[in-house]
Each structure stands twice: as structure tokens, then as C-alpha cells.
Amino acid sequence: MSYIIQGETGEWEVVIGLEVHAQVISKSKLFSGAATDFGSEPNTQVSFIDAGMPGMLPVINEVCVEQAVRTGLGLKAQINKTSVFARKNYFYADLPQGYQISQYDQPIVGEGTIILDMPDGSTREVGIERLHLEQDAGKSMHDQHPTKSYIDLNRSGVALMEIVSKPDMRSPEEAGAYLKKLRSILRYLGTCDGNMEEGSMRCDCNVSVRKKGETGLRTRCEIKNVNSVRFVMQAIEHEAMRHVEIYESGGDIKQETRLFDPNKGETRSMRSKEQAHDYRYFPDPDLLPLVLEDELIERIKADLPELPDEKKDRFIRDFKLSPYDAGVLVADRATADFFETVASGRDAKMAANWVMGDFFGAMNRLGRSIENPPVTAENLGKLLDLIADNTISGRIAKEVFELMTETGKDPSVIVEEKGLKQVTDTGAIEQACQAVVDANADKVAEYKSGKDKLFGFFVGQVMKNTQGKANPAMVNEILKKLLA
Amino acid sequence: MSLDKATVRTIANLARIEVPDEELDHLAGELSRIVDFVEQLSEVNTDGVAPMTSVAEMTLPRRQDVVSDGNCRDGVLANAPDADDGFFCVPKVVE
């Protein structure tokens, strides 16, 4: 599945690398004891350190360090036992220190790998270049006053993990799959909530194009702060087209930072000042090198949950699910747990179909979530048991399921109350079949003269007359005999 | 090593310090002398010494993840030239 842009001068491919800023889940900030809660009153979660007051010294939060290590291990990446914090110097109103404490040439995590699950069920590997810890900046609001910007420093100093991919992606779909997979891994690990709307996961896209077959990389542009998977895919698609058009009209791409406008679906240049990228990194004299003990790394490793890739392999192996079904079910940990409860001791393929079909459908239709499901996993399991032991047919089960979403009742109670129990009594079904045959002598004659398709009509009539409660296999069998 | 006027102008701009043109020569000389002073370090033989960012025989101490600070908005805003409704106010900086 290759993504090619057909230009006038030939075929072009797109080269994509992503930088994701993921907010670390911790109670307090990376270098101060101020709280990290989202949506608090402005400037109430700010210490004098976060406000950049002179004389204040940063002290690192051990949980933020552990979260970075945990994420590194989850990305199968190299953990650097010694890493160094550096100052990245620039001026902006929401950066009170005048520099961001970040990591430069010695990050806490080195190279790793992410496996993408593509929509067609195939997989693809994307390299991780590095992961480093850094401080978030404050928030600027430009629409509160005609001549002033309003600054809230609550977010200033919150720990971020910047996760940088290698330029390994070749289509907008792969970029989308990368973000979804990374978010899934972070959520499994509990190191970032992955909420792109609230800004706890933000993405910068590096995009360039090259002629098919070319090996070197051409000049890239960076699209800043794209805040949804869909926008990332749109921004890349548009940016790649822009590059092709410029090259084909004889122009050249200038390396720059651009912004994506979701309303217009296009990117535009940020009017950045000259030398904006001269950050003059140097080791932060306030912070000694961060050295990790082997025991710490081993303890975190021993504590890692089963991650989506391993869970997916297990679902394929133990439950005989297709790679696609397994991929869908493991994307979210709570969904995977829900499925496992339903599937436990039952036909797993059937459980998967019900969870991904009727259950997901009801969840979307009713605006519910897996944490607050329309039907509990236990009750859905019981419904499957009722189908398996022939108490109800698959068709009646759909009806029972709807009633379960409305009432929250146990399926066996619903079957009892509504009298939906499947008829498996041969005598009763024979009677129903005979009645249909007797009432439709003309159709019987047509059927016998070769209109085989009419068989479905007879089955339908019997099911209708029995309110769908007759066992379909038995109806088929008996009708075949009667019509022979 | 001697710094030229253009470099000094760039450094001043990056540091957001306004330096009149007539001061540039003088500053270039001063800064060059500072760099020369530091450059004496390159006379020391460092063969076999791993690059270091600190000479203290210590590693970074860590603190527990507890909320122990913040909630002091009045103090944080006390020195702000302009504030409104709990926010710092600055001249509009939208790009």
C-alpha cells in the first residue's frame, strides 16, 4: 500500500517524521511542587520556580523520571543511564525563565521501535529516534483584550516527554496509525492520558517529498502543534502537495515552520523572526547529570503491563482472532479487558463479533463509553451463553440485546419475561411448518416445479408465525422434508 | 579569539539587549577578552577524561511527587507590571 503523488514530472513519495509532546501523568511538576491539574483557575498552580523568579532552584520529580523510563521500556528503546538537562534559550511571553529546561545531546531514552497496525491488517515498523524530558510552557490567550495578551502559567513547568520518530513514514495513513499506536501505548503504560483536545498530546509533523527511487532526503518543513489525528493526516497531505507543486514549477523548498489551518485545510508560513532557531543550548548549571540505578530500571521493567502488541499476539494465538480484529480490540486497554471478560470460557470469535458489532454500535449510538458501557461484560457473556445452549436464536439475541441496553437487565430475565425462549420442540415446529405449507399450496407447487429460491419464503413465514422463536436449523430440516 | 562587531550585534539581539552601534567595538573587545580568559582551559591535557557537565562528585537528587507548592497567585503576580483577572498581561504577542 504505497502512497504516491502523481506529478507532471513523475511520481513523488512523501517522507514524514513526527515529534510528539506527551504530557507526563504526575501530581506535581517536573522541577517544582506545584500541581498539574487541567482547568484550574489561572496562575493558581504556579510556584516561584515556575514563574522564573530569581534565585529559585529546580529539583527533579522522581515520578516524572520513572514515567519517562517506563515509556522508553514500552517503546522497546534504549534507556540511557546518564542523561543531561540543557537550557534551550528563547524569548516568549509564556516562558518566564527565558529558557526551557530540556535535554539536548544526552536524552534519557535513545532508539526504539513502534509497530503500526494498518487498516488492512498489515503491520509496519517505525523507528523512534529519542525521547527526552522537558518543561512545558505557559499558555497565552490573545483574544481577551484588544492590545494585550493574557498569560496563565499553570502549565509552565509541567513535565513533557518529547518523542521523536525517525523519518520512516511514507503516507498520511501511516502517520495517523503511528499517533494512534503511540497514544495506545502511552495509555496502557499510564504515562500520558493521550488527550489531544486538552493538549496533553501535541504533534509537530516534519514533511518532505522526493522522487520515487531517490535515496537522499530533501528539505523539510515543520508543521507545528497539530491537535488531532485527522488534522495531522490532512496537514501532511496538503504539505506534500505543496512541495510537489513548488518543485515542479521550478521552485525550491525553504526550511521553515508552518501552521495548519483546519478551517481552510492548508498550511501557511509562520512569520518567524530571524535567528528564531538559534537556541544556544548549554548544560543547565542548576542541574547535575541524571543517573539511573539499575535497580530502578529493573523494578519498572518488572512492573510493565502487557502492552498492545503482546496482547494482540496473545489474542491471535489463544482466541484465534484475525490480526485486524485483535488490533481493534487491543487498541484500548479497557476494551481489551471487556472483550476478555466476554470471551472467557466462550466462543471467542463470536464474542469478538458481538463486541465489535452490536456492542460498539450501541455504545456509539447511545454516546456511552467503555468505562460506562450500555451493557456489562458479564451480561453480554450471559447472552452468548443463551445462544450457545440454544435457549434463544441469534436473531432473538439481537432483540434481547436491545432490551438489555434499555433496561440493563440480565438477559435470562428478559428472555423469561418476554417469553422469547427458542422453540426446539420438534412437534411444535412440525406443526408450524405444516401450517405454512398448507396455507400456501400455490407456492408449494411453484417450489416443486423448480423455483428453489422460494425455500427462503417458507422459512420466513414459519419464523414470522413463531415470532422468531423457532430453532432455525430445525425449521430448515423439517421444511426440506415436507417439501420434498 | 576575537569577536567581530556583527557577532556582538547578533548576541545582543538574541539576548534582547539594545546596544547602540558606537558601543559595539568596545563590547567586542571586552567579550573577546572574556573568551580568551576561558580559553586558557584548553591548555589543560584532557586525554582520557570523559566530557563532563559538572565537576561535583554528585548525581542529581530527586524529590517525591507531592504537591507542596503553588496556590500563591498574589505572590506570583505581585511584581507583574500588569495583571488582570488572575492573568499576567503583556503587550499583544500574537504572530
Coordinates of C-alpha atoms in Angstrom, one line a residue:
Chain A
M1 CA 0.0 0.0 0.0
S2 CA 2.2 2.8 -1.2
Y3 CA 1.2 6.5 -1.3
I4 CA 2.4 8.2 -4.4
I5 CA 1.7 11.7 -5.6
Q6 CA 1.4 11.7 -9.4
G7 CA 3.1 14.9 -10.6
E8 CA 3.7 16.2 -14.1
T9 CA 7.3 15.2 -14.0
G10 CA 6.8 11.7 -12.4
E11 CA 5.9 10.0 -9.2
W12 CA 6.7 11.5 -5.8
E13 CA 6.8 9.9 -2.4
V14 CA 6.4 11.7 0.9
V15 CA 8.7 11.4 3.8
I16 CA 7.3 12.0 7.3
G17 CA 8.8 12.2 10.8
L18 CA 6.7 13.1 13.8
E19 CA 7.6 14.9 17.1
V20 CA 5.0 14.2 19.8
H21 CA 4.9 16.2 23.0
A22 CA 3.2 14.0 25.6
Q23 CA 2.3 15.4 29.0
V24 CA 3.6 13.2 31.7
I25 CA 1.0 11.9 34.3
S26 CA 2.2 13.1 37.6
K27 CA 0.7 15.0 40.6
S28 CA 3.3 17.8 40.6
K29 CA 5.5 19.5 38.0
L30 CA 8.9 18.4 36.7
F31 CA 11.0 20.7 38.8
S32 CA 8.6 22.2 41.3
G33 CA 5.9 21.1 43.8
A34 CA 3.0 22.9 42.1
A35 CA 0.0 20.8 41.0
T36 CA -0.6 19.8 37.4
D37 CA -4.4 19.5 37.2
F38 CA -6.0 20.7 34.0
G39 CA -8.6 23.5 34.0
S40 CA -7.7 25.2 37.3
E41 CA -8.1 29.0 38.0
P42 CA -5.3 30.9 36.2
N43 CA -1.9 31.1 37.9
T44 CA -3.0 29.1 41.0
Q45 CA -0.7 26.2 40.2
V46 CA 2.4 28.2 39.9
S47 CA 5.4 28.2 42.3
F48 CA 8.1 30.9 42.2
I49 CA 10.2 28.3 40.2
D50 CA 7.6 28.1 37.5
A51 CA 7.3 31.9 37.4
G52 CA 11.0 32.2 36.8
M53 CA 11.7 34.2 39.9
P54 CA 15.5 34.9 40.5
G55 CA 17.2 32.6 43.0
M56 CA 14.8 29.7 42.8
L57 CA 16.4 26.3 42.1
P58 CA 14.8 23.3 40.3
V59 CA 14.6 19.9 42.0
I60 CA 13.6 17.0 39.7
N61 CA 10.4 14.9 40.4
E62 CA 11.3 11.2 40.7
V63 CA 7.9 10.1 39.3
C64 CA 8.5 12.1 36.1
V65 CA 11.8 10.3 35.6
E66 CA 10.2 6.9 36.2
Q67 CA 7.4 7.7 33.7
A68 CA 10.0 8.6 31.1
V69 CA 11.9 5.3 31.7
R70 CA 8.6 3.4 31.7
T71 CA 7.7 4.9 28.3
G72 CA 11.1 4.1 27.0
L73 CA 10.8 0.5 28.0
G74 CA 7.3 0.4 26.4
L75 CA 8.8 1.6 23.2
K76 CA 11.5 -1.1 23.4
A77 CA 14.0 1.7 23.5
Q78 CA 17.5 2.1 24.9
I79 CA 17.5 3.6 28.4
N80 CA 20.4 6.0 28.9
K81 CA 21.7 5.6 32.5
T82 CA 23.2 9.0 32.4
S83 CA 21.4 12.0 30.8
V84 CA 21.9 15.7 31.0
F85 CA 19.5 18.6 31.2
A86 CA 20.2 21.6 29.0
R87 CA 18.8 25.1 28.6
K88 CA 17.0 25.9 25.3
N89 CA 17.1 29.7 25.1
Y90 CA 14.4 31.8 23.5
F91 CA 12.1 34.7 24.5
Y92 CA 8.4 34.4 24.6
A93 CA 5.8 35.8 27.0
D94 CA 4.7 32.4 28.3
L95 CA 8.3 31.3 29.0
P96 CA 9.2 33.2 32.2
Q97 CA 12.7 31.8 32.7
G98 CA 13.7 32.9 29.2
Y99 CA 14.8 29.3 28.6
Q100 CA 13.1 25.9 28.6
I101 CA 14.8 23.2 30.6
S102 CA 15.1 20.3 28.1
Q103 CA 17.6 17.6 27.1
Y104 CA 19.8 18.0 24.1
D105 CA 22.6 15.7 23.2
Q106 CA 22.2 13.3 26.1
P107 CA 18.4 12.4 26.3
I108 CA 17.1 9.9 28.9
V109 CA 15.9 7.5 26.2
G110 CA 17.5 6.5 22.9
E111 CA 16.4 4.5 19.9
G112 CA 13.3 2.3 19.9
T113 CA 10.5 0.9 17.7
I114 CA 6.8 1.3 17.2
I115 CA 4.8 -1.3 15.2
L116 CA 2.0 0.3 13.2
D117 CA -1.3 -1.6 12.7
M118 CA -2.6 -0.6 9.3
P119 CA -6.3 -0.7 8.5
D120 CA -5.8 -3.7 6.1
G121 CA -4.4 -5.8 9.0
S122 CA -0.8 -5.5 7.9
T123 CA 1.9 -4.1 10.2
R124 CA 4.9 -1.8 9.6
E125 CA 7.8 -0.8 11.8
V126 CA 8.7 2.9 12.6
G127 CA 11.9 3.8 14.4
I128 CA 12.0 6.0 17.4
E129 CA 14.9 8.4 17.4
R130 CA 14.8 9.5 21.1
L131 CA 12.6 10.5 24.0
H132 CA 13.6 13.4 26.3
L133 CA 12.1 15.1 29.3
E134 CA 11.4 18.9 29.2
Q135 CA 9.3 21.6 30.8
D136 CA 6.0 22.7 29.2
A137 CA 5.5 26.5 28.7
G138 CA 2.6 28.6 30.0
K139 CA -0.5 29.4 27.9
S140 CA -1.1 32.7 26.1
M141 CA -4.5 34.0 25.3
H142 CA -4.7 36.6 22.6
D143 CA -8.5 37.2 22.4
Q144 CA -9.1 38.7 25.8
H145 CA -8.1 42.3 25.2
P146 CA -7.5 44.4 22.1
T147 CA -3.9 45.3 22.8
K148 CA -2.8 42.8 25.4
S149 CA -2.1 39.1 25.6
Y150 CA -3.1 37.3 28.8
I151 CA -0.7 34.7 30.3
D152 CA -1.5 31.8 32.5
L153 CA 1.5 29.9 33.9
N154 CA -0.4 26.9 35.3
R155 CA 1.0 24.7 32.6
S156 CA 4.5 26.2 32.9
G157 CA 6.9 23.6 34.2
V158 CA 4.6 20.6 33.7
A159 CA 6.7 17.6 32.6
L160 CA 6.6 16.7 28.9
M161 CA 8.1 13.8 27.0
E162 CA 9.2 14.7 23.5
I163 CA 9.1 11.6 21.5
V164 CA 10.8 11.9 18.1
S165 CA 10.3 9.4 15.3
K166 CA 12.7 8.6 12.6
P167 CA 11.6 9.9 9.1
D168 CA 10.2 6.4 8.5
M169 CA 6.6 7.1 7.5
R170 CA 5.6 7.3 3.8
S171 CA 1.9 8.2 3.9
P172 CA -0.7 10.3 5.9
E173 CA -2.3 7.0 6.9
E174 CA 1.0 5.7 8.4
A175 CA 1.3 9.0 10.4
G176 CA -2.2 8.5 11.7
A177 CA -1.6 4.9 12.6
Y178 CA 1.7 6.0 14.4
L179 CA -0.2 8.5 16.5
K180 CA -2.9 6.1 17.4
K181 CA -0.5 3.4 18.3
L182 CA 1.7 5.7 20.3
R183 CA -1.3 7.0 22.2
S184 CA -2.5 3.5 22.9
I185 CA 1.0 2.5 24.3
L186 CA 1.1 5.7 26.5
R187 CA -2.4 4.9 27.9
Y188 CA -1.5 1.3 28.6
L189 CA 1.6 2.4 30.4
G190 CA -0.3 5.1 32.3
T191 CA 2.4 7.7 31.4
C192 CA 0.2 10.1 29.4
D193 CA -3.6 10.4 29.0
G194 CA -3.2 11.0 25.3
N195 CA -5.9 13.6 25.2
M196 CA -5.2 15.6 22.1
E197 CA -8.2 18.1 22.6
E198 CA -6.9 19.1 26.0
G199 CA -3.4 19.4 24.6
S200 CA -1.9 16.7 26.7
M201 CA -0.6 15.2 23.4
R202 CA 0.5 17.5 20.7
C203 CA 2.2 16.8 17.4
D204 CA 4.7 18.5 15.1
C205 CA 5.0 17.0 11.6
N206 CA 8.2 17.1 9.6
V207 CA 7.3 16.7 5.9
S208 CA 9.4 16.5 2.7
V209 CA 8.9 14.8 -0.7
R210 CA 11.3 13.2 -3.1
K211 CA 11.1 11.5 -6.5
K212 CA 10.3 7.8 -6.3
G213 CA 13.6 5.9 -6.2
E214 CA 15.6 8.9 -4.8
T215 CA 17.5 7.9 -1.6
G216 CA 18.6 11.2 -0.1
L217 CA 16.2 13.5 1.9
R218 CA 15.1 16.8 0.5
T219 CA 14.4 20.0 2.6
R220 CA 11.6 19.5 5.1
C221 CA 9.1 21.8 6.6
E222 CA 7.8 21.5 10.2
I223 CA 4.1 21.9 10.8
K224 CA 3.7 22.9 14.4
N225 CA 1.1 21.9 17.1
V226 CA -1.4 19.9 15.1
N227 CA -4.0 18.7 17.6
S228 CA -5.9 15.7 16.2
V229 CA -5.1 12.6 14.2
R230 CA -7.3 13.7 11.4
F231 CA -5.7 17.1 11.2
V232 CA -2.2 15.5 11.1
M233 CA -3.2 13.4 8.1
Q234 CA -4.8 16.4 6.4
A235 CA -1.8 18.7 7.1
I236 CA 0.7 16.2 5.7
E237 CA -1.4 15.6 2.6
H238 CA -1.6 19.3 1.9
E239 CA 2.0 20.0 2.7
A240 CA 3.3 17.2 0.4
M241 CA 1.2 18.5 -2.5
R242 CA 2.5 22.0 -1.9
H243 CA 6.1 20.7 -2.1
V244 CA 5.4 18.8 -5.3
E245 CA 3.8 21.8 -6.9
I246 CA 6.7 24.1 -6.0
Y247 CA 9.4 21.6 -7.2
E248 CA 7.5 21.0 -10.5
S249 CA 7.2 24.7 -11.2
G250 CA 10.9 25.1 -10.9
G251 CA 11.0 26.4 -7.3
D252 CA 12.8 25.3 -4.2
I253 CA 11.5 24.5 -0.7
K254 CA 12.8 26.7 2.1
Q255 CA 13.2 25.1 5.5
E256 CA 10.6 26.7 7.8
T257 CA 8.0 26.3 10.4
R258 CA 4.4 26.3 9.3
L259 CA 0.9 26.3 10.9
F260 CA -2.0 24.2 9.8
D261 CA -5.3 25.9 9.4
P262 CA -8.1 23.3 9.9
N263 CA -10.8 25.6 8.5
K264 CA -9.0 26.1 5.2
G265 CA -7.3 22.7 5.2
E266 CA -4.0 24.2 4.3
T267 CA -0.6 25.2 5.9
R268 CA 0.9 28.6 6.0
S269 CA 4.2 30.1 6.9
M270 CA 4.7 31.3 10.5
R271 CA 6.2 34.7 10.3
S272 CA 9.1 33.8 12.4
K273 CA 11.8 36.3 13.2
E274 CA 15.3 35.9 12.0
Q275 CA 17.6 33.6 14.1
A276 CA 14.5 32.3 15.8
H277 CA 16.1 28.9 15.8
D278 CA 19.4 29.8 17.5
Y279 CA 18.6 28.2 20.8
R280 CA 22.1 28.3 22.2
Y281 CA 21.7 25.0 24.1
F282 CA 24.0 24.5 27.0
P283 CA 24.0 22.2 30.1
D284 CA 21.9 23.7 32.8
P285 CA 24.2 24.7 35.6
D286 CA 21.4 24.3 38.2
L287 CA 21.1 20.6 37.5
L288 CA 23.6 17.8 37.8
P289 CA 23.6 14.8 35.4
L290 CA 20.6 12.4 35.9
V291 CA 22.0 9.0 36.7
L292 CA 19.6 6.0 36.8
E293 CA 20.3 3.0 39.1
D294 CA 20.0 -0.5 37.5
E295 CA 17.5 -1.5 40.3
L296 CA 15.2 1.4 39.3
I297 CA 15.1 0.3 35.7
E298 CA 14.7 -3.4 36.7
R299 CA 11.8 -2.5 39.0
I300 CA 10.0 -0.6 36.3
K301 CA 10.6 -3.3 33.8
A302 CA 9.1 -6.0 36.2
D303 CA 6.1 -3.8 36.7
L304 CA 5.2 -3.2 33.0
P305 CA 1.7 -4.2 32.0
E306 CA 1.0 -6.4 29.0
L307 CA 1.3 -4.0 26.1
P308 CA -0.9 -3.8 23.0
D309 CA 1.4 -5.7 20.7
E310 CA 1.8 -8.6 23.1
K311 CA -1.9 -8.6 23.9
K312 CA -2.7 -8.7 20.2
D313 CA -0.3 -11.6 19.6
R314 CA -2.0 -13.5 22.5
F315 CA -5.5 -12.8 21.2
I316 CA -4.5 -14.1 17.8
R317 CA -2.8 -17.2 19.3
D318 CA -5.2 -18.1 22.1
F319 CA -8.5 -16.8 20.7
K320 CA -7.7 -17.4 17.0
L321 CA -8.8 -13.9 16.1
S322 CA -7.8 -12.3 12.8
P323 CA -5.0 -9.7 13.1
Y324 CA -7.5 -7.0 12.3
D325 CA -10.0 -7.9 15.0
A326 CA -7.2 -8.4 17.5
G327 CA -5.8 -5.0 16.6
V328 CA -9.2 -3.2 17.1
L329 CA -9.8 -4.9 20.4
V330 CA -6.4 -4.2 22.0
A331 CA -6.2 -0.5 20.9
D332 CA -7.8 0.5 24.2
R333 CA -6.9 -1.4 27.4
A334 CA -10.4 -1.2 28.9
T335 CA -11.9 -2.5 25.7
A336 CA -9.5 -5.4 25.7
D337 CA -10.4 -6.2 29.3
F338 CA -14.1 -6.0 28.4
F339 CA -13.6 -8.4 25.5
E340 CA -11.6 -10.8 27.6
T341 CA -14.4 -11.0 30.2
V342 CA -17.0 -11.7 27.5
A343 CA -14.8 -14.2 25.7
S344 CA -13.6 -16.1 28.8
G345 CA -14.8 -19.7 28.5
R346 CA -16.9 -18.9 25.4
D347 CA -16.6 -18.9 21.6
A348 CA -14.0 -16.1 21.2
K349 CA -14.8 -15.4 17.5
M350 CA -18.5 -14.9 18.4
A351 CA -17.5 -12.8 21.4
A352 CA -15.4 -10.6 19.1
N353 CA -18.2 -10.2 16.6
W354 CA -20.7 -9.2 19.3
V355 CA -18.3 -6.7 21.0
M356 CA -17.2 -5.1 17.7
G357 CA -20.6 -5.2 16.1
D358 CA -23.7 -4.8 18.3
F359 CA -21.9 -3.6 21.4
F360 CA -19.7 -0.9 19.7
G361 CA -22.8 0.1 17.7
A362 CA -24.9 0.6 20.8
M363 CA -22.0 2.4 22.6
N364 CA -21.7 4.9 19.7
R365 CA -25.5 5.3 19.2
L366 CA -26.1 5.9 22.9
G367 CA -23.0 8.1 23.4
R368 CA -21.6 5.8 26.1
S369 CA -18.0 4.8 26.8
I370 CA -16.3 1.5 27.6
E371 CA -16.0 2.8 31.2
N372 CA -19.8 3.3 31.3
P373 CA -20.9 0.6 28.9
P374 CA -24.6 0.2 27.7
V375 CA -24.4 -3.5 28.6
T376 CA -22.0 -5.0 31.2
A377 CA -19.4 -7.6 30.0
E378 CA -20.9 -10.1 32.4
N379 CA -24.4 -9.7 30.9
L380 CA -23.1 -9.8 27.3
G381 CA -21.4 -13.1 28.2
K382 CA -24.6 -14.5 29.6
L383 CA -26.4 -13.5 26.4
L384 CA -23.7 -15.5 24.4
D385 CA -24.4 -18.5 26.7
L386 CA -28.1 -18.3 25.9
I387 CA -27.3 -18.5 22.2
A388 CA -24.7 -21.3 22.7
D389 CA -27.1 -23.6 24.6
N390 CA -29.9 -22.9 22.1
T391 CA -32.2 -21.1 24.6
I392 CA -32.5 -18.3 22.0
S393 CA -31.6 -18.0 18.4
G394 CA -29.1 -15.5 17.1
R395 CA -31.9 -13.3 15.7
I396 CA -33.8 -13.2 19.0
A397 CA -30.5 -12.4 20.7
K398 CA -30.3 -9.1 18.8
E399 CA -33.7 -8.2 20.2
V400 CA -32.7 -9.3 23.7
F401 CA -29.5 -7.2 23.4
E402 CA -31.6 -4.1 22.5
L403 CA -33.7 -4.7 25.6
M404 CA -30.6 -5.1 27.7
T405 CA -29.3 -1.6 26.6
E406 CA -32.7 -0.1 27.5
T407 CA -33.2 -1.9 30.9
G408 CA -29.8 -3.0 32.0
K409 CA -31.4 -6.3 32.9
D410 CA -29.9 -9.8 32.9
P411 CA -30.6 -11.4 29.5
S412 CA -32.1 -14.6 31.1
V413 CA -34.6 -12.4 33.0
I414 CA -35.6 -10.6 29.7
V415 CA -36.0 -13.9 27.9
E416 CA -38.2 -15.2 30.7
E417 CA -40.3 -12.1 31.0
K418 CA -40.9 -11.7 27.3
G419 CA -41.3 -15.4 26.6
L420 CA -38.5 -15.4 24.0
K421 CA -37.3 -18.9 24.6
Q422 CA -36.5 -20.7 21.4
V423 CA -38.8 -23.5 20.4
T424 CA -36.9 -26.7 20.0
D425 CA -39.8 -29.0 20.4
T426 CA -39.9 -31.0 17.1
G427 CA -43.7 -31.5 17.3
A428 CA -44.4 -27.7 17.7
I429 CA -42.1 -26.8 14.9
E430 CA -43.5 -29.5 12.6
Q431 CA -46.9 -28.1 13.3
A432 CA -45.9 -24.6 12.4
C433 CA -44.2 -25.8 9.2
Q434 CA -47.1 -27.9 8.2
A435 CA -49.4 -24.9 8.7
V436 CA -47.3 -22.7 6.4
V437 CA -47.2 -25.4 3.7
D438 CA -51.0 -25.9 3.9
A439 CA -51.7 -22.2 3.6
N440 CA -49.5 -21.8 0.6
A441 CA -50.4 -24.6 -1.8
D442 CA -49.6 -22.4 -4.9
K443 CA -46.1 -21.6 -3.7
V444 CA -45.5 -25.2 -2.9
A445 CA -46.4 -26.1 -6.4
E446 CA -44.0 -23.4 -7.8
Y447 CA -41.3 -24.6 -5.5
K448 CA -41.7 -28.2 -6.6
S449 CA -41.6 -27.2 -10.2
G450 CA -38.1 -25.8 -9.7
K451 CA -38.3 -22.3 -8.0
D452 CA -35.7 -23.2 -5.4
K453 CA -35.5 -19.6 -4.2
L454 CA -38.9 -19.9 -2.6
F455 CA -37.5 -22.0 0.2
G456 CA -36.5 -18.8 2.0
F457 CA -40.1 -17.6 1.8
F458 CA -41.3 -20.7 3.7
V459 CA -38.6 -20.3 6.4
G460 CA -39.6 -16.7 6.7
Q461 CA -43.2 -17.5 7.2
V462 CA -42.5 -20.1 9.8
M463 CA -40.2 -17.7 11.7
K464 CA -42.8 -14.9 11.4
N465 CA -45.6 -17.2 12.8
T466 CA -43.4 -18.3 15.7
Q467 CA -42.2 -14.7 16.5
G468 CA -38.7 -15.8 15.5
K469 CA -38.6 -18.3 18.3
A470 CA -38.4 -21.5 16.3
N471 CA -34.9 -23.0 16.1
P472 CA -33.8 -22.0 12.5
A473 CA -31.8 -25.2 11.9
M474 CA -34.8 -27.4 12.8
V475 CA -37.1 -25.3 10.7
N476 CA -34.8 -25.8 7.7
E477 CA -34.6 -29.5 8.2
I478 CA -38.3 -30.1 8.7
L479 CA -39.3 -27.9 5.8
K480 CA -36.9 -29.7 3.5
K481 CA -38.7 -33.0 4.4
L482 CA -42.2 -31.6 4.0
L483 CA -41.4 -30.0 0.6
A484 CA -39.5 -33.0 -0.7
Chain B
M1 CA 39.8 34.5 19.6
S2 CA 38.3 37.9 18.8
L3 CA 34.7 38.6 18.2
D4 CA 33.7 40.9 15.4
K5 CA 31.0 43.6 15.5
A6 CA 28.5 41.6 13.6
T7 CA 28.7 38.7 16.1
V8 CA 28.3 41.1 19.0
R9 CA 25.2 42.6 17.3
T10 CA 23.8 39.1 16.9
I11 CA 24.4 38.2 20.5
A12 CA 22.8 41.4 21.7
N13 CA 19.8 40.8 19.5
L14 CA 19.4 37.2 20.8
A15 CA 19.6 38.5 24.4
R16 CA 17.1 41.3 23.5
I17 CA 19.6 43.9 24.7
E18 CA 19.7 47.1 22.7
V19 CA 23.3 48.1 22.0
P20 CA 24.0 51.4 20.2
D21 CA 26.4 50.9 17.2
E22 CA 29.1 53.1 18.8
E23 CA 29.3 50.6 21.7
L24 CA 29.9 47.6 19.5
D25 CA 33.7 48.0 19.1
H26 CA 34.2 48.4 22.8
L27 CA 32.0 45.4 23.7
A28 CA 33.7 43.2 21.1
G29 CA 37.0 43.9 22.8
E30 CA 35.6 43.1 26.3
L31 CA 33.8 39.9 25.2
S32 CA 36.9 38.8 23.3
R33 CA 39.0 39.2 26.5
I34 CA 36.5 37.1 28.4
V35 CA 36.6 34.3 25.8
D36 CA 40.4 34.4 25.8
F37 CA 40.4 34.1 29.6
V38 CA 38.2 31.0 29.4
E39 CA 40.2 29.6 26.6
Q40 CA 43.2 29.1 28.9
L41 CA 41.3 25.8 29.9
S42 CA 42.2 24.3 26.5
E43 CA 45.9 24.2 27.6
V44 CA 45.0 21.5 30.1
N45 CA 45.6 18.0 28.9
T46 CA 42.2 16.2 29.0
D47 CA 43.2 13.0 27.2
G48 CA 41.3 10.1 28.7
V49 CA 38.9 12.3 30.6
A50 CA 35.2 11.8 29.6
P51 CA 33.3 15.0 28.8
M52 CA 31.5 16.3 31.9
T53 CA 28.9 18.9 32.6
S54 CA 29.7 19.2 36.3
V55 CA 32.8 18.8 38.4
A56 CA 30.8 18.0 41.5
E57 CA 31.1 14.3 42.5
M58 CA 27.4 14.1 42.8
T59 CA 24.4 13.0 40.8
L60 CA 21.0 14.7 40.6
P61 CA 19.0 14.4 43.8
R62 CA 15.2 13.7 43.2
R63 CA 12.1 14.8 45.1
Q64 CA 8.9 12.9 45.7
D65 CA 5.9 13.5 43.6
V66 CA 3.8 15.5 46.0
V67 CA 2.0 18.8 45.7
S68 CA 3.8 21.1 48.1
D69 CA 3.9 24.4 46.3
G70 CA 1.8 26.8 44.2
N71 CA -1.5 28.3 45.2
C72 CA 0.2 31.6 45.8
R73 CA -1.2 33.7 42.9
D74 CA -1.0 37.0 44.7
G75 CA 2.7 36.5 45.3
V76 CA 3.3 35.3 41.8
L77 CA 1.6 38.3 40.3
A78 CA 2.9 40.8 42.9
N79 CA 5.8 42.1 40.7
A80 CA 4.0 41.9 37.4
P81 CA 3.9 45.3 35.7
D82 CA 0.3 44.5 34.6
A83 CA -2.2 41.8 35.6
D84 CA -5.9 41.3 35.2
D85 CA -8.3 38.7 36.5
G86 CA -5.5 36.5 37.7
F87 CA -3.6 36.6 34.4
F88 CA -0.3 38.3 33.6
C89 CA -0.8 40.9 30.9
V90 CA 1.8 41.7 28.3
P91 CA 1.7 43.7 25.0
K92 CA 0.0 41.6 22.4
V93 CA 2.4 38.9 21.1
V94 CA 0.2 37.1 18.6
E95 CA 2.0 36.1 15.4

